[in-house]
Each structure stands twice: as structure tokens, then as C-alpha cells.
Amino acid sequence: MKQWWYCLLVVLLALPLGAAEMPLNMTQGVTDISGKVYDLHMTILYICCAIGLVVFGIMIYSMIYHRKSKGAVAANFHESTKVEIAWTVIPFIILIAMAIPATKTLIAMEDPSNADLTIKITGSQWKWHYSYFDKDIEFYSTLSTPREQIDGDQTKGENYLLEVDKPLVLPINRKVRFLMTSDDVIHSWWVPAFAVKKDANPGFINEAWTRIDKPGIYRGQCAELCGKDHGFMPIVVNALSEADFDNWLIEQTQLAKTEAAEAAASMSQTLSLVDLNQQGEQVYLARCAACHQPNGAGLPGVFPSLIGSPIIKGPVEEHLNIVINGKPGTAMQAFAKQISAQEIAAVITYERNAWGNDSGDVVQAADVGNFSNNSAISPKPATEATDTASAINNVAETLTETTPQAAEAIGKIVTPEELPTLTMEQLMAEGEQVYAATCAACHQPTGTGIPGAFPSLIASPVVTGPISGHIDIVMHGKPGTAMQAFSRQLSPQQMAAVITYERNAWGNNSGDAVQPADVASHGQ
């Protein structure tokens, strides 16, 4: 009998001890939370193994030693109070033993307080948008696996479908808070090594956090079925030492300045049809082919064909509008903040001339800038009637869409006197668009906010108080909260419009009309 108990003990200990080396077992991860999750998993595994061995051990023992061939006679009884109590109390104790460590781990996972860095993660079909609060850094991260590998024309690489053009860069030994939302459908940001898996829901903000213990590259995926290219939405995190991360921040600031200068220079460049088509094809394959297909044929009933499309064959302004601003209610995203004016011009030119469309239209970066600011209806150079202030505004608007740091340069060029005076109707119309694109994720489309996380704007002290206070918090943000500084992300006109909208929407009805000059002169 002792030999049976020794065998049972060996089996009981061998399974959990060997589980750490099993390739199908949960990985331990590189954060304190992931370690706690792993330990919890192993604890539950021990308990489950013990229960299974005891239950099946008794069953097997009973079948062997109490079988009919050995003359065993079944007992005849109706009920047993002791047995009833036992099979109620024992499972209760087991569940309590499992619930205590599980609750402690869950509470720790849901505590993002006292973070050293906050990052907003926005999911969209099929890419991730990362925005570093108070760092003036934001970028999109998209799949970088070559199309030839996806189509089977090349041998698949080591990190097939788990590689991106711009990874999320995080420091080790610092608490990083994530705010997650979505532009379209439900996504889920999942990095197993961090034990972080949180849904990104449109119109809502979910929170998570991590503190990475060691440098390295960690990979994950969208874990929610978000559409036909769900499997093409990877996550790559590059964890750097604290010193290297600080150096990366400096490099990104310099890179943004360089991109701003290049964007400004592109406004005066005139490229040939051949050059635009070459660049446009690259942009199209990277950004558009997932939906509209590499041959432009789209997917019938899901994504429209671009071959002979009314948008492609119609006025250029409609084509500019849908690429720059997207199309609400569809999967067509707004690309104004995702790619530069030069890239937008190139991909539009390519689409209007590829697959037999052959329109001959040539769209330049300056046309994109003109349309963004003035809703221009044709890709023509600025006319003689365009004054200096308007030309500056065109460049300013495009730079603002290209990179947040460009707004700082705008402030040095444009004086309040040169900014336009808009009617209440114009301010409200533009303000609603800016609010929906920039503010609604936190404060909700109805202005009600999320209680306990983001304040309501309906009858808010800031919204109903002095205009100067409202301008100040929009321009400079509020330290220690998720309220960002928008002075480098929006132009004075956009800030004036969204402030006017907030002060008059949802029943606030203050009657205040804030002009771009008011924003530009604030604090001077």
C-alpha cells in the first residue's frame, strides 16, 4: 500500500515541476505582474492535479478492489449526513484557497496609479496608434512583413506577421500606464510577456499598466476578431534601459523637427507623374492594399473597387477629402495624421492613374495643403489672389497634420493679426469635427465623460468659467491627469473652434465665440 502512495506522491509532484519546462505551458514573462500570474497559474495547476489524482485514484482503487469478481457486494444506504457535509465543505475550502491569491493578483493588475509614463493606445483596422502623453510623440505602428511572404512568393521570415515598421518603445524599471481605445471596432492589445491583455473599445477608455524588468523585444497581437485582416495586426515592444529610452526621446524630438522641415520643403516641390506614381505605389501597398487589394479591385460587398470608381474618376477634391478625412461609418480611415502631405499626394496620383484609370491627374503636396486649410476643389497652385497670410496658413495646417512639433514653428510665424475671424457657425462646424477626432475618446461624443476617469463637459466649471482658463487647459493640458497639451497638436484655429464648440454644445449655450487670434495671443 505504501508503494501506491509513493507513486501517487511522485506523480503529484512531477507534473507541476515539469510544467515549467513544457513548451505549451504559460510563459513566466518579464514583469512582476506576469510573474504573479505565472505563480497563480502554477498554484491552480497543483490544486487541480491534486484533486484529479485523489478523485481518479479513489475511483481506480475502488474499481480494482471492490469489483464483482472479487465478491464485493454494494452497500445499500440512502443518505449520509457526513458525506453531504464533506463534499460541501471541502470544495468550499478549495475555492477559498484559489480565490485569495487570484483576487490579490487581479487587484494588482488593475492598479495603474503613480505611473511614470502614460501612453494612449488607439486601435484601428489594422494598425496601432501610440501617443506619449506630455512627450509630443505619436506614431502609427503597422505590419512590416513583406507582401511577397504573405502571398507565398517568398520564404516566410523568423517573425512572420509579428513585425512592424515602428515598435512601441518603453523604458524598463518605470511604471507605464496604458489608456486604450479604438477608432472603429473592438480590438484587444495583448503582450503575453507583460501579462497585459485589454480590450480597446470605440468610445471608451480602458486602463492597464506594466513595469518591465529587463530590456528586449517583446511581441504580441490583437486578440479580438476585428475584421478580415485581424491576423495582420501585430504588436512589437522595444524595451530599453532608462538611459537609452531618454536618448530615444531626444532622437524622436530631433526627428520630428527634421520631418517638419521636410514637410515644409515639400510644399514647394513639384514632382513628375512618374515620381509620384512610384512613391504612390509604395504607399498604396503599405496602407491601402489590405482593403482595396493590390490590383485595386477591392472586395465586392465589403471594400469598393478603385478601378473606374466614381471617386477616382470624379473631381480631385472628393478624392482628397476621403483620403484626408476618411468616411464616417465605414472602414475608410482619415489619413491626414498617418502619412505626410507628400505621401497623400503621391497615393492619390497613383490611384487616379493605375489599373487603367489613366486620368493623367497630377496631385502635388501643395494641393493637399491647400485643400486641408481652405477646402480647395482642384489641384492647382495658389493663385495670385492668395495673400501671404493664407499661404502661411496652408503650410501651417499641413505641418500640424504631419507632426505635432510643427505647431511650435507655426506660432513663431503667424501673428494674431494675420489669423481669420470666423462666424459662430463656422467655429461650431469645425469645432465639432475637431472634438470628434481629438476629444471624444475621453470625454465621449455627448460630452458626458466617464465618471471617475474623465470629467463631463456639460456645465463643467472649466467650460462655463472664464474663457482664458478654458484656453489655458486646452493649450497646456493639466499635469498629473490624462489631459494633454494641444498647443503642438492643433492649430490656433482648431483650438478656437473646439473651445467654442464645447462652450455652446450639449446645452452649455454660453454664446462665447473664441477666435484664432484669442488663442494665439493667450499668455502674451
mmCIF file of C-alpha atoms in Angstrom, residues 186-465:
data_model
loop_
_atom_site.group_PDB
_atom_site.id
_atom_site.type_symbol
_atom_site.label_atom_id
_atom_site.label_comp_id
_atom_site.label_asym_id
_atom_site.label_seq_id
_atom_site.Cartn_x
_atom_site.Cartn_y
_atom_site.Cartn_z
ATOM 1 C CA ILE A 186 -13.283 46.341 -30.796
ATOM 2 C CA HIS A 187 -9.585 45.450 -30.694
ATOM 3 C CA SER A 188 -7.527 43.895 -27.897
ATOM 4 C CA TRP A 189 -3.939 44.862 -27.037
ATOM 5 C CA TRP A 190 -2.167 41.710 -25.867
ATOM 6 C CA VAL A 191 1.506 41.199 -24.989
ATOM 7 C CA PRO A 192 1.919 37.833 -23.193
ATOM 8 C CA ALA A 193 5.342 38.701 -21.733
ATOM 9 C CA PHE A 194 3.734 41.606 -19.813
ATOM 10 C CA ALA A 195 0.547 39.730 -18.826
ATOM 11 C CA VAL A 196 -1.348 42.655 -20.358
ATOM 12 C CA LYS A 197 -4.465 41.947 -22.399
ATOM 13 C CA LYS A 198 -7.043 44.711 -22.533
ATOM 14 C CA ASP A 199 -9.852 45.453 -24.971
ATOM 15 C CA ALA A 200 -9.774 48.700 -26.958
ATOM 16 C CA ASN A 201 -13.419 49.721 -27.361
ATOM 17 C CA PRO A 202 -14.643 52.617 -29.536
ATOM 18 C CA GLY A 203 -15.953 55.444 -27.362
ATOM 19 C CA PHE A 204 -14.461 54.054 -24.146
ATOM 20 C CA ILE A 205 -11.129 54.177 -22.330
ATOM 21 C CA ASN A 206 -9.696 51.071 -20.656
ATOM 22 C CA GLU A 207 -6.631 51.167 -18.446
ATOM 23 C CA ALA A 208 -3.708 48.798 -17.934
ATOM 24 C CA TRP A 209 -0.109 49.095 -16.814
ATOM 25 C CA THR A 210 3.249 47.371 -16.833
ATOM 26 C CA ARG A 211 6.741 47.650 -15.396
ATOM 27 C CA ILE A 212 9.295 45.764 -17.477
ATOM 28 C CA ASP A 213 12.210 44.127 -15.677
ATOM 29 C CA LYS A 214 14.711 43.626 -18.483
ATOM 30 C CA PRO A 215 15.458 45.078 -21.934
ATOM 31 C CA GLY A 216 14.412 43.201 -25.032
ATOM 32 C CA ILE A 217 11.926 42.955 -27.861
ATOM 33 C CA TYR A 218 8.527 41.551 -26.933
ATOM 34 C CA ARG A 219 5.779 40.647 -29.359
ATOM 35 C CA GLY A 220 2.033 40.322 -29.200
ATOM 36 C CA GLN A 221 -1.093 40.553 -31.336
ATOM 37 C CA CYS A 222 -4.591 41.914 -31.446
ATOM 38 C CA ALA A 223 -6.554 39.294 -29.525
ATOM 39 C CA GLU A 224 -10.032 40.312 -30.679
ATOM 40 C CA LEU A 225 -11.546 39.339 -34.032
ATOM 41 C CA CYS A 226 -11.528 42.826 -35.573
ATOM 42 C CA GLY A 227 -12.063 42.130 -39.274
ATOM 43 C CA LYS A 228 -10.645 40.316 -42.250
ATOM 44 C CA ASP A 229 -7.021 41.334 -41.520
ATOM 45 C CA HIS A 230 -7.246 40.609 -37.792
ATOM 46 C CA GLY A 231 -4.180 38.362 -38.091
ATOM 47 C CA PHE A 232 -2.164 41.203 -39.634
ATOM 48 C CA MET A 233 -2.250 43.491 -36.576
ATOM 49 C CA PRO A 234 0.850 42.642 -34.527
ATOM 50 C CA ILE A 235 2.344 44.433 -31.528
ATOM 51 C CA VAL A 236 6.080 44.871 -31.044
ATOM 52 C CA VAL A 237 7.530 46.494 -27.916
ATOM 53 C CA ASN A 238 11.174 47.507 -27.699
ATOM 54 C CA ALA A 239 12.110 47.761 -24.012
ATOM 55 C CA LEU A 240 15.187 49.951 -23.456
ATOM 56 C CA SER A 241 17.249 50.832 -20.430
ATOM 57 C CA GLU A 242 16.265 54.104 -18.794
ATOM 58 C CA ALA A 243 19.261 55.955 -20.254
ATOM 59 C CA ASP A 244 18.658 54.556 -23.738
ATOM 60 C CA PHE A 245 14.969 55.485 -23.529
ATOM 61 C CA ASP A 246 15.818 59.080 -22.597
ATOM 62 C CA ASN A 247 18.192 59.214 -25.564
ATOM 63 C CA TRP A 248 15.414 57.815 -27.775
ATOM 64 C CA LEU A 249 13.120 60.638 -26.686
ATOM 65 C CA ILE A 250 15.747 63.179 -27.706
ATOM 66 C CA GLU A 251 16.200 61.434 -31.060
ATOM 67 C CA GLN A 252 12.449 61.483 -31.691
ATOM 68 C CA THR A 253 12.317 65.206 -30.983
ATOM 69 C CA GLN A 254 15.106 65.842 -33.477
ATOM 70 C CA LEU A 255 13.467 63.510 -35.991
ATOM 71 C CA ALA A 256 10.175 65.379 -35.657
ATOM 72 C CA LYS A 257 11.930 68.661 -36.372
ATOM 73 C CA THR A 258 13.551 67.137 -39.433
ATOM 74 C CA GLU A 259 10.213 65.771 -40.656
ATOM 75 C CA ALA A 260 8.618 69.167 -40.105
ATOM 76 C CA ALA A 261 11.326 70.812 -42.183
ATOM 77 C CA GLU A 262 10.931 68.204 -44.913
ATOM 78 C CA ALA A 263 7.157 68.679 -44.882
ATOM 79 C CA ALA A 264 7.608 72.416 -45.262
ATOM 80 C CA ALA A 265 10.057 71.902 -48.120
ATOM 81 C CA SER A 266 7.663 69.510 -49.866
ATOM 82 C CA MET A 267 5.108 72.321 -50.159
ATOM 83 C CA SER A 268 7.264 73.958 -52.803
ATOM 84 C CA GLN A 269 8.286 70.782 -54.633
ATOM 85 C CA THR A 270 6.788 69.805 -57.988
ATOM 86 C CA LEU A 271 7.252 66.122 -58.784
ATOM 87 C CA SER A 272 6.725 64.419 -62.102
ATOM 88 C CA LEU A 273 3.925 61.941 -62.754
ATOM 89 C CA VAL A 274 6.492 59.123 -62.833
ATOM 90 C CA ASP A 275 7.976 60.056 -59.455
ATOM 91 C CA LEU A 276 4.533 60.428 -57.865
ATOM 92 C CA ASN A 277 3.378 57.081 -59.236
ATOM 93 C CA GLN A 278 6.476 55.313 -57.915
ATOM 94 C CA GLN A 279 6.072 56.761 -54.422
ATOM 95 C CA GLY A 280 2.307 56.344 -54.543
ATOM 96 C CA GLU A 281 2.555 52.640 -55.348
ATOM 97 C CA GLN A 282 4.703 52.084 -52.246
ATOM 98 C CA VAL A 283 2.278 54.000 -50.054
ATOM 99 C CA TYR A 284 -0.701 52.179 -51.571
ATOM 100 C CA LEU A 285 0.773 48.714 -50.961
ATOM 101 C CA ALA A 286 1.656 49.612 -47.375
ATOM 102 C CA ARG A 287 -1.561 51.432 -46.429
ATOM 103 C CA CYS A 288 -4.398 50.662 -48.830
ATOM 104 C CA ALA A 289 -3.871 47.245 -50.404
ATOM 105 C CA ALA A 290 -5.149 45.347 -47.353
ATOM 106 C CA CYS A 291 -8.681 46.581 -48.107
ATOM 107 C CA HIS A 292 -8.711 47.591 -51.764
ATOM 108 C CA GLN A 293 -6.353 44.762 -52.826
ATOM 109 C CA PRO A 294 -3.013 45.222 -54.637
ATOM 110 C CA ASN A 295 -4.825 45.250 -58.012
ATOM 111 C CA GLY A 296 -7.335 47.891 -56.874
ATOM 112 C CA ALA A 297 -10.271 45.515 -57.342
ATOM 113 C CA GLY A 298 -11.373 45.680 -53.693
ATOM 114 C CA LEU A 299 -13.625 43.038 -52.134
ATOM 115 C CA PRO A 300 -17.178 43.126 -53.548
ATOM 116 C CA GLY A 301 -19.701 43.984 -50.873
ATOM 117 C CA VAL A 302 -17.002 44.921 -48.360
ATOM 118 C CA PHE A 303 -14.406 47.270 -49.852
ATOM 119 C CA PRO A 304 -15.135 49.132 -53.093
ATOM 120 C CA SER A 305 -13.080 48.689 -56.236
ATOM 121 C CA LEU A 306 -10.909 51.642 -57.273
ATOM 122 C CA ILE A 307 -10.981 50.679 -60.941
ATOM 123 C CA GLY A 308 -13.240 53.195 -62.652
ATOM 124 C CA SER A 309 -14.562 54.273 -59.240
ATOM 125 C CA PRO A 310 -16.694 57.472 -59.121
ATOM 126 C CA ILE A 311 -14.239 58.865 -56.544
ATOM 127 C CA ILE A 312 -11.258 58.114 -58.767
ATOM 128 C CA LYS A 313 -12.908 59.351 -61.951
ATOM 129 C CA GLY A 314 -14.652 62.300 -60.299
ATOM 130 C CA PRO A 315 -13.384 65.678 -59.085
ATOM 131 C CA VAL A 316 -9.999 65.618 -57.369
ATOM 132 C CA GLU A 317 -11.385 67.459 -54.330
ATOM 133 C CA GLU A 318 -13.635 64.490 -53.484
ATOM 134 C CA HIS A 319 -10.668 62.150 -53.712
ATOM 135 C CA LEU A 320 -8.600 64.462 -51.484
ATOM 136 C CA ASN A 321 -11.428 64.730 -48.971
ATOM 137 C CA ILE A 322 -11.956 60.996 -48.498
ATOM 138 C CA VAL A 323 -8.237 60.236 -48.167
ATOM 139 C CA ILE A 324 -7.570 63.136 -45.795
ATOM 140 C CA ASN A 325 -10.737 62.946 -43.693
ATOM 141 C CA GLY A 326 -11.948 59.376 -44.207
ATOM 142 C CA LYS A 327 -15.596 58.375 -44.445
ATOM 143 C CA PRO A 328 -17.579 58.066 -41.184
ATOM 144 C CA GLY A 329 -19.458 54.815 -40.700
ATOM 145 C CA THR A 330 -17.100 52.834 -42.932
ATOM 146 C CA ALA A 331 -13.646 51.283 -42.643
ATOM 147 C CA MET A 332 -12.168 54.196 -44.613
ATOM 148 C CA GLN A 333 -9.867 55.942 -42.158
ATOM 149 C CA ALA A 334 -8.640 59.541 -42.134
ATOM 150 C CA PHE A 335 -5.014 59.522 -43.232
ATOM 151 C CA ALA A 336 -4.258 63.189 -42.500
ATOM 152 C CA LYS A 337 -2.293 62.296 -39.358
ATOM 153 C CA GLN A 338 -0.938 58.972 -40.558
ATOM 154 C CA ILE A 339 1.068 59.973 -43.624
ATOM 155 C CA SER A 340 2.608 63.189 -44.888
ATOM 156 C CA ALA A 341 1.108 65.574 -47.414
ATOM 157 C CA GLN A 342 3.651 64.342 -49.967
ATOM 158 C CA GLU A 343 2.579 60.723 -49.448
ATOM 159 C CA ILE A 344 -1.117 61.640 -49.700
ATOM 160 C CA ALA A 345 -0.448 63.466 -52.973
ATOM 161 C CA ALA A 346 1.521 60.504 -54.310
ATOM 162 C CA VAL A 347 -1.042 57.821 -53.460
ATOM 163 C CA ILE A 348 -3.909 59.865 -54.908
ATOM 164 C CA THR A 349 -1.938 60.408 -58.096
ATOM 165 C CA TYR A 350 -1.181 56.679 -58.254
ATOM 166 C CA GLU A 351 -4.809 55.652 -57.736
ATOM 167 C CA ARG A 352 -6.023 58.041 -60.444
ATOM 168 C CA ASN A 353 -3.561 56.658 -62.959
ATOM 169 C CA ALA A 354 -3.174 52.931 -62.103
ATOM 170 C CA TRP A 355 -5.182 49.872 -63.245
ATOM 171 C CA GLY A 356 -6.289 51.567 -66.449
ATOM 172 C CA ASN A 357 -7.773 54.660 -64.791
ATOM 173 C CA ASP A 358 -5.212 56.797 -66.685
ATOM 174 C CA SER A 359 -6.701 60.163 -65.739
ATOM 175 C CA GLY A 360 -3.405 61.998 -66.198
ATOM 176 C CA ASP A 361 -4.086 63.959 -62.986
ATOM 177 C CA VAL A 362 -1.034 65.021 -61.025
ATOM 178 C CA VAL A 363 -1.586 65.968 -57.377
ATOM 179 C CA GLN A 364 1.205 67.794 -55.540
ATOM 180 C CA ALA A 365 1.851 68.185 -51.786
ATOM 181 C CA ALA A 366 0.870 71.856 -52.035
ATOM 182 C CA ASP A 367 -2.559 70.813 -53.318
ATOM 183 C CA VAL A 368 -3.049 68.687 -50.196
ATOM 184 C CA GLY A 369 -2.039 71.625 -48.002
ATOM 185 C CA ASN A 370 -4.394 73.974 -49.823
ATOM 186 C CA PHE A 371 -7.295 71.565 -49.521
ATOM 187 C CA SER A 372 -6.677 70.843 -45.832
ATOM 188 C CA ASN A 373 -6.868 74.510 -44.935
ATOM 189 C CA ASN A 374 -9.213 76.045 -47.495
ATOM 190 C CA SER A 375 -11.217 73.063 -48.864
ATOM 191 C CA ALA A 376 -9.708 73.731 -52.271
ATOM 192 C CA ILE A 377 -11.552 71.935 -55.092
ATOM 193 C CA SER A 378 -8.814 71.474 -57.638
ATOM 194 C CA PRO A 379 -5.135 70.510 -57.529
ATOM 195 C CA LYS A 380 -3.854 73.839 -58.839
ATOM 196 C CA PRO A 381 -1.101 76.092 -57.500
ATOM 197 C CA ALA A 382 -2.085 79.067 -55.334
ATOM 198 C CA THR A 383 -3.479 81.920 -57.415
ATOM 199 C CA GLU A 384 -2.204 85.473 -57.412
ATOM 200 C CA ALA A 385 -5.109 86.421 -55.160
ATOM 201 C CA THR A 386 -3.749 84.213 -52.382
ATOM 202 C CA ASP A 387 -2.195 86.571 -49.848
ATOM 203 C CA THR A 388 0.798 85.917 -47.606
ATOM 204 C CA ALA A 389 -1.276 85.053 -44.547
ATOM 205 C CA SER A 390 -3.292 82.443 -46.452
ATOM 206 C CA ALA A 391 -0.145 80.805 -47.815
ATOM 207 C CA ILE A 392 1.295 80.630 -44.313
ATOM 208 C CA ASN A 393 -1.922 79.075 -43.028
ATOM 209 C CA ASN A 394 -1.769 76.440 -45.785
ATOM 210 C CA VAL A 395 1.731 75.398 -44.774
ATOM 211 C CA ALA A 396 0.841 75.603 -41.090
ATOM 212 C CA GLU A 397 -2.162 73.337 -41.438
ATOM 213 C CA THR A 398 -0.217 70.709 -43.332
ATOM 214 C CA LEU A 399 2.682 70.836 -40.884
ATOM 215 C CA THR A 400 0.268 70.460 -37.990
ATOM 216 C CA GLU A 401 -1.219 67.324 -39.551
ATOM 217 C CA THR A 402 2.247 65.944 -40.289
ATOM 218 C CA THR A 403 3.879 66.323 -36.883
ATOM 219 C CA PRO A 404 2.953 67.882 -33.536
ATOM 220 C CA GLN A 405 6.265 69.772 -33.243
ATOM 221 C CA ALA A 406 5.372 71.809 -36.305
ATOM 222 C CA ALA A 407 2.826 73.798 -34.310
ATOM 223 C CA GLU A 408 5.660 75.384 -32.358
ATOM 224 C CA ALA A 409 7.134 76.700 -35.584
ATOM 225 C CA ILE A 410 3.702 77.956 -36.644
ATOM 226 C CA GLY A 411 3.393 80.042 -33.532
ATOM 227 C CA LYS A 412 6.609 81.827 -34.443
ATOM 228 C CA ILE A 413 5.455 82.631 -37.972
ATOM 229 C CA VAL A 414 1.783 83.552 -37.669
ATOM 230 C CA THR A 415 0.804 86.660 -35.698
ATOM 231 C CA PRO A 416 -2.693 87.086 -34.200
ATOM 232 C CA GLU A 417 -3.463 89.905 -36.620
ATOM 233 C CA GLU A 418 -2.975 87.583 -39.594
ATOM 234 C CA LEU A 419 -5.456 84.974 -38.360
ATOM 235 C CA PRO A 420 -9.030 84.972 -39.749
ATOM 236 C CA THR A 421 -12.184 85.995 -37.870
ATOM 237 C CA LEU A 422 -14.811 83.284 -38.185
ATOM 238 C CA THR A 423 -18.552 83.263 -37.642
ATOM 239 C CA MET A 424 -20.177 81.227 -34.878
ATOM 240 C CA GLU A 425 -21.485 78.761 -37.474
ATOM 241 C CA GLN A 426 -18.000 78.230 -38.935
ATOM 242 C CA LEU A 427 -16.450 77.774 -35.498
ATOM 243 C CA MET A 428 -19.123 75.295 -34.394
ATOM 244 C CA ALA A 429 -18.880 73.237 -37.590
ATOM 245 C CA GLU A 430 -15.095 72.952 -37.421
ATOM 246 C CA GLY A 431 -15.130 72.551 -33.646
ATOM 247 C CA GLU A 432 -17.435 69.552 -33.835
ATOM 248 C CA GLN A 433 -15.048 67.833 -36.247
ATOM 249 C CA VAL A 434 -12.003 68.579 -34.084
ATOM 250 C CA TYR A 435 -13.827 67.414 -30.946
ATOM 251 C CA ALA A 436 -14.917 64.138 -32.555
ATOM 252 C CA ALA A 437 -11.380 63.408 -33.766
ATOM 253 C CA THR A 438 -9.395 64.584 -30.735
ATOM 254 C CA CYS A 439 -11.532 64.774 -27.582
ATOM 255 C CA ALA A 440 -14.474 62.368 -27.868
ATOM 256 C CA ALA A 441 -12.446 59.271 -26.972
ATOM 257 C CA CYS A 442 -12.088 60.573 -23.398
ATOM 258 C CA HIS A 443 -14.977 62.997 -22.889
ATOM 259 C CA GLN A 444 -17.407 60.966 -25.042
ATOM 260 C CA PRO A 445 -19.280 62.234 -28.125
ATOM 261 C CA THR A 446 -22.049 63.535 -25.852
ATOM 262 C CA GLY A 447 -19.646 65.432 -23.589
ATOM 263 C CA THR A 448 -20.640 63.339 -20.561
ATOM 264 C CA GLY A 449 -17.145 61.981 -19.930
ATOM 265 C CA ILE A 450 -16.517 58.775 -17.963
ATOM 266 C CA PRO A 451 -17.273 59.212 -14.233
ATOM 267 C CA GLY A 452 -14.166 58.709 -12.150
ATOM 268 C CA ALA A 453 -11.850 58.821 -15.136
ATOM 269 C CA PHE A 454 -12.668 61.751 -17.444
ATOM 270 C CA PRO A 455 -14.810 64.728 -16.347
ATOM 271 C CA SER A 456 -18.077 65.700 -18.008
ATOM 272 C CA LEU A 457 -18.003 68.895 -20.092
ATOM 273 C CA ILE A 458 -21.694 69.582 -19.545
ATOM 274 C CA ALA A 459 -21.882 72.636 -17.246
ATOM 275 C CA SER A 460 -18.240 71.969 -16.322
ATOM 276 C CA PRO A 461 -16.529 74.727 -14.261
ATOM 277 C CA VAL A 462 -13.868 74.995 -16.981
ATOM 278 C CA VAL A 463 -16.401 75.213 -19.824
ATOM 279 C CA THR A 464 -18.712 77.685 -18.060
ATOM 280 C CA GLY A 465 -15.884 79.633 -16.410
#
